[in-house]
Coordinates of C-alpha atoms in Angstrom, one line a residue:
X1 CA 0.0 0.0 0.0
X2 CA 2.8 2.6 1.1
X3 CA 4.8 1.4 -2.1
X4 CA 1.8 2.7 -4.2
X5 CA 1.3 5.7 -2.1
X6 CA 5.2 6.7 -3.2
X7 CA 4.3 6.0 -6.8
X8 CA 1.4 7.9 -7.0
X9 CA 3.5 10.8 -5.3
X10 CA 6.1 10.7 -7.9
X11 CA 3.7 10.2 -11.2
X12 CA 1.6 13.6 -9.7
X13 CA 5.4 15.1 -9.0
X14 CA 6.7 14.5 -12.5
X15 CA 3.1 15.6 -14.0
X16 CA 3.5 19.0 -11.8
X17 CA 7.6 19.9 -12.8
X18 CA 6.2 22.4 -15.4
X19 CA 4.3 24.3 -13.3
X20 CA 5.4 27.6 -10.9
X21 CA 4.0 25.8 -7.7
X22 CA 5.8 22.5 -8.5
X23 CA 2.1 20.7 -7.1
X24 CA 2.2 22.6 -3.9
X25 CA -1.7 24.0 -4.6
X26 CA -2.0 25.4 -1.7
X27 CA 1.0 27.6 1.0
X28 CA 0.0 24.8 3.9
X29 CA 0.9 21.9 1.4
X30 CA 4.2 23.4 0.9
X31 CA 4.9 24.2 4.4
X32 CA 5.2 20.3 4.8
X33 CA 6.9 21.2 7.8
X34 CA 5.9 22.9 10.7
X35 CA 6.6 24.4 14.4
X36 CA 4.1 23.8 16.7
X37 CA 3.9 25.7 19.9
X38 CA 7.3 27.3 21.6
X39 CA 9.8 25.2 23.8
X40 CA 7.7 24.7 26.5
X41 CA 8.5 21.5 28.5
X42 CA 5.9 18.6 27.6
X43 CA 6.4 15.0 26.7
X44 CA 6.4 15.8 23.2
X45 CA 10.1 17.5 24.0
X46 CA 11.2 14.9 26.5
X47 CA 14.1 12.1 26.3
X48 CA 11.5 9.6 26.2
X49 CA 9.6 11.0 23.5
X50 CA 12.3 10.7 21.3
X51 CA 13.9 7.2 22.6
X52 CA 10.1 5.6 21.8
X53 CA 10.4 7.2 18.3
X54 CA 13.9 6.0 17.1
X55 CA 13.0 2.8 18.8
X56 CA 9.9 2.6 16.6
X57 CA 11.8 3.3 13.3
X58 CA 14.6 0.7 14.7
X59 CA 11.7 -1.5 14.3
X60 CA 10.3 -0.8 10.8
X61 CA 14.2 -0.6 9.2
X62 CA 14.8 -4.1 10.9
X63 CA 11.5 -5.1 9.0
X64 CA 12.8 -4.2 6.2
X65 CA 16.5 -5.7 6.4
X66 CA 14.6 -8.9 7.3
X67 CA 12.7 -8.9 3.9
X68 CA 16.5 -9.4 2.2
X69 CA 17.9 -12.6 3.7
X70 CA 21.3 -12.3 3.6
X71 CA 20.2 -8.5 4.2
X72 CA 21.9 -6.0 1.5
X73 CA 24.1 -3.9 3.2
X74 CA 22.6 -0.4 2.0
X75 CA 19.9 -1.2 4.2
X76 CA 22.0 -2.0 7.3
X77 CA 23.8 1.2 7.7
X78 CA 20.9 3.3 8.2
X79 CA 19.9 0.6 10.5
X80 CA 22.9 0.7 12.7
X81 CA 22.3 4.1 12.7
X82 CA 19.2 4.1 14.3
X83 CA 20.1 1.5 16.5
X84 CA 22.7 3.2 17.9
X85 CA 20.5 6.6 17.9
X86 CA 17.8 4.8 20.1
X87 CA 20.3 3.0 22.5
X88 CA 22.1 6.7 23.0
X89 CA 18.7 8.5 23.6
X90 CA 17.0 5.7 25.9
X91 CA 20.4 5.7 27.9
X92 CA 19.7 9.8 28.0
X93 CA 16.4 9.5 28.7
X94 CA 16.9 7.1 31.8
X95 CA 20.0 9.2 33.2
X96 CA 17.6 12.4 33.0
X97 CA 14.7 10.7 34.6
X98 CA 16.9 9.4 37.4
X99 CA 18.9 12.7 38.0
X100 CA 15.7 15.0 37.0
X101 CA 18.5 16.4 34.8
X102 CA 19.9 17.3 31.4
X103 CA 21.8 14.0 30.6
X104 CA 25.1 14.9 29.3
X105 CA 25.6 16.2 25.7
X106 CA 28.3 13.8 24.2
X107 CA 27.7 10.7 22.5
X108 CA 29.6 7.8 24.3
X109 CA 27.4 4.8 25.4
X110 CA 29.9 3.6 27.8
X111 CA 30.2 7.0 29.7
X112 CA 26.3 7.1 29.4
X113 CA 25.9 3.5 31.1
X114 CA 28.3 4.5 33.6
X115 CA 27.1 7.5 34.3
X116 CA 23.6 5.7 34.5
X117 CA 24.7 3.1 36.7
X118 CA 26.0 5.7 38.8
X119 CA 22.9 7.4 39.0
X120 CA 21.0 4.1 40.2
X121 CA 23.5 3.3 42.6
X122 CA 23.1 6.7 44.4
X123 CA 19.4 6.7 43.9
X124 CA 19.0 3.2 45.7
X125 CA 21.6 3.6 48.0
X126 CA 23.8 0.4 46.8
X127 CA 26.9 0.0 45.8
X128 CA 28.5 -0.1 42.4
X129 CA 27.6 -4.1 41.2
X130 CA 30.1 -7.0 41.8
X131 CA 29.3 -9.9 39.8
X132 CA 31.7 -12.0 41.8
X133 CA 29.6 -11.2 45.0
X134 CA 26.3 -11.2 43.5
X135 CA 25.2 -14.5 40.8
X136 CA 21.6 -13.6 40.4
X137 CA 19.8 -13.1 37.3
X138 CA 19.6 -9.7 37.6
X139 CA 23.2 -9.3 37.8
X140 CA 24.0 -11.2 35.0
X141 CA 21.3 -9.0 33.2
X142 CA 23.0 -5.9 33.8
X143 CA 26.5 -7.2 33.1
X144 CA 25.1 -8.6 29.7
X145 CA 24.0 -4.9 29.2
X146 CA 27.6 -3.6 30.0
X147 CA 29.2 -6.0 28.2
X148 CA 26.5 -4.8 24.8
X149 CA 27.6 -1.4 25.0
X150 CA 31.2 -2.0 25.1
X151 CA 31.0 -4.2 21.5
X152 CA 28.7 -0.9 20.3
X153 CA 31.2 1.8 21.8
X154 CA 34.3 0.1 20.5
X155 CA 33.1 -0.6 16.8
X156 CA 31.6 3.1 16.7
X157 CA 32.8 5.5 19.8
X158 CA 31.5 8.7 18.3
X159 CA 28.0 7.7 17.1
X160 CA 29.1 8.7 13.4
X161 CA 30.5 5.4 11.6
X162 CA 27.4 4.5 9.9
X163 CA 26.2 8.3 9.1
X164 CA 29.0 9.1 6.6
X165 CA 31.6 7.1 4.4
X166 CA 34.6 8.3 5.9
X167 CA 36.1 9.5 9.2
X168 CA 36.9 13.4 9.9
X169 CA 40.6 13.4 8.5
X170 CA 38.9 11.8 5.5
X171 CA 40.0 7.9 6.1
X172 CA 37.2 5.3 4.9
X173 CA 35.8 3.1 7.6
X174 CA 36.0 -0.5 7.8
X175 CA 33.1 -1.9 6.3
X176 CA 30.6 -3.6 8.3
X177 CA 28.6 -6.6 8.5
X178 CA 25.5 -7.3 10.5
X179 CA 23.6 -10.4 12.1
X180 CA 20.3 -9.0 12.6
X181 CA 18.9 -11.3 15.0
X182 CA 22.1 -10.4 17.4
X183 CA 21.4 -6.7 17.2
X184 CA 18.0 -7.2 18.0
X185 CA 18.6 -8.7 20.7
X186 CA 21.5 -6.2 21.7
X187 CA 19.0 -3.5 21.3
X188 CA 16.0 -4.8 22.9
X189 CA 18.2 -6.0 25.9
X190 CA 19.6 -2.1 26.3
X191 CA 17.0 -0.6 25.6
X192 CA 14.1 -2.9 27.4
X193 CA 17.0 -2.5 30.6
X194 CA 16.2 1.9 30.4
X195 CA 12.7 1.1 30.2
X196 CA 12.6 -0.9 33.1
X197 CA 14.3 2.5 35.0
X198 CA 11.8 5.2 33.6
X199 CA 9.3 2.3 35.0
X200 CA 10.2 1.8 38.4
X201 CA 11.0 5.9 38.6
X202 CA 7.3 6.7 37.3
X203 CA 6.5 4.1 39.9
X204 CA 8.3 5.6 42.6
X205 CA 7.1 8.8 42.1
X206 CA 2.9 7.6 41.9
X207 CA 3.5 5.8 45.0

């Protein structure tokens, strides 16, 4: 249906090159973008907002990587993109929600998980974790988490591998392969590990 949708957009586009509006009949259709309201706080501006979002477009770009089994590789950098957009922001969002603060600016999942972790520790009043001392599921859970992150920092540190071809000083990067089951799960396990902290903050806070 969508596929249809685009054609029918770009048969009308074509049909409409000659003319001064290019299509755009009326000033709202070509104001296809717009502002709404100033920069009041509200959900719509929170970390969460946006976390949900890129999560939600992970989704559909997985979708469509899945379609092409082995999955073509033009379709998995914009995937790994988002990915690593929505991990960044849920991190964000659950350091902000914790701290009822402006997470930190930069882009480094690591600092972000242990800045999080941090945050949690102080918030519940226990100490950093210590898998050696402490075997339960939850543990391993959270060191599966660290352990995610550190694979996702060291392959792309600066969040900007997979948005252009080459590095600052010009330098191609590697090229990249992806198993998309394993960064599902990668992504979901992250991810579903923030949502759980926005959850038991909300929780907190109603109780």
């Amino acid at each position: 249906m969508s596929e249809q949708r685009r054609r029918e957009i770009v048969d009308k586009m074509v049909a409409d090159l000659g003319r001064p509006d290019l299509g755009f009949t009326t000033k709202g259709q070509r104001n296809f973008l717009q502002s709404s309201g100033g920069r009041g706080q509200s959900y719509w501006s929170s970390w969460h907002f946006f976390a949900v979002g890129y999560q939600r477009a992970f989704d559909v770009l997985w979708d469509a990587a899945y379609a092409h089994r082995p999955p073509l590789r033009i379709d998995c950098y914009p995937l790994l993109f988002v990915c690593r957009q929505s991990i960044e922001l849920w991190l964000k969002a659950a350091i902000s929600t914790v701290k009822q603060a402006k997470p930190p600016g930069h882009h480094k999942l690591s600092d972000l998980w242990t800045r999080l972790w941090a945050a949690l520790s102080e918030h519940t009043g226990h100490p950093q974790l210590d898998e050696s001392n402490d075997p339960s599921p939850y543990n391993s859970y959270v060191e599966s988490v660290n352990d995610l992150i550190q694979i996702l920092d060291a392959h792309d540190e600066k969040g900007d591998r997979f948005r252009y071809p080459t590095a600052r000083g010009g330098d191609p990067y590697p090229t990249t392969g992806v198993d998309l089951d394993g960064l599902y799960r990668a992504h979901e396990l992250i991810t579903g590990f923030c949502d759980g902290v926005l959850t038991r903050m909300e929780v907190e806070r109603d109780s």
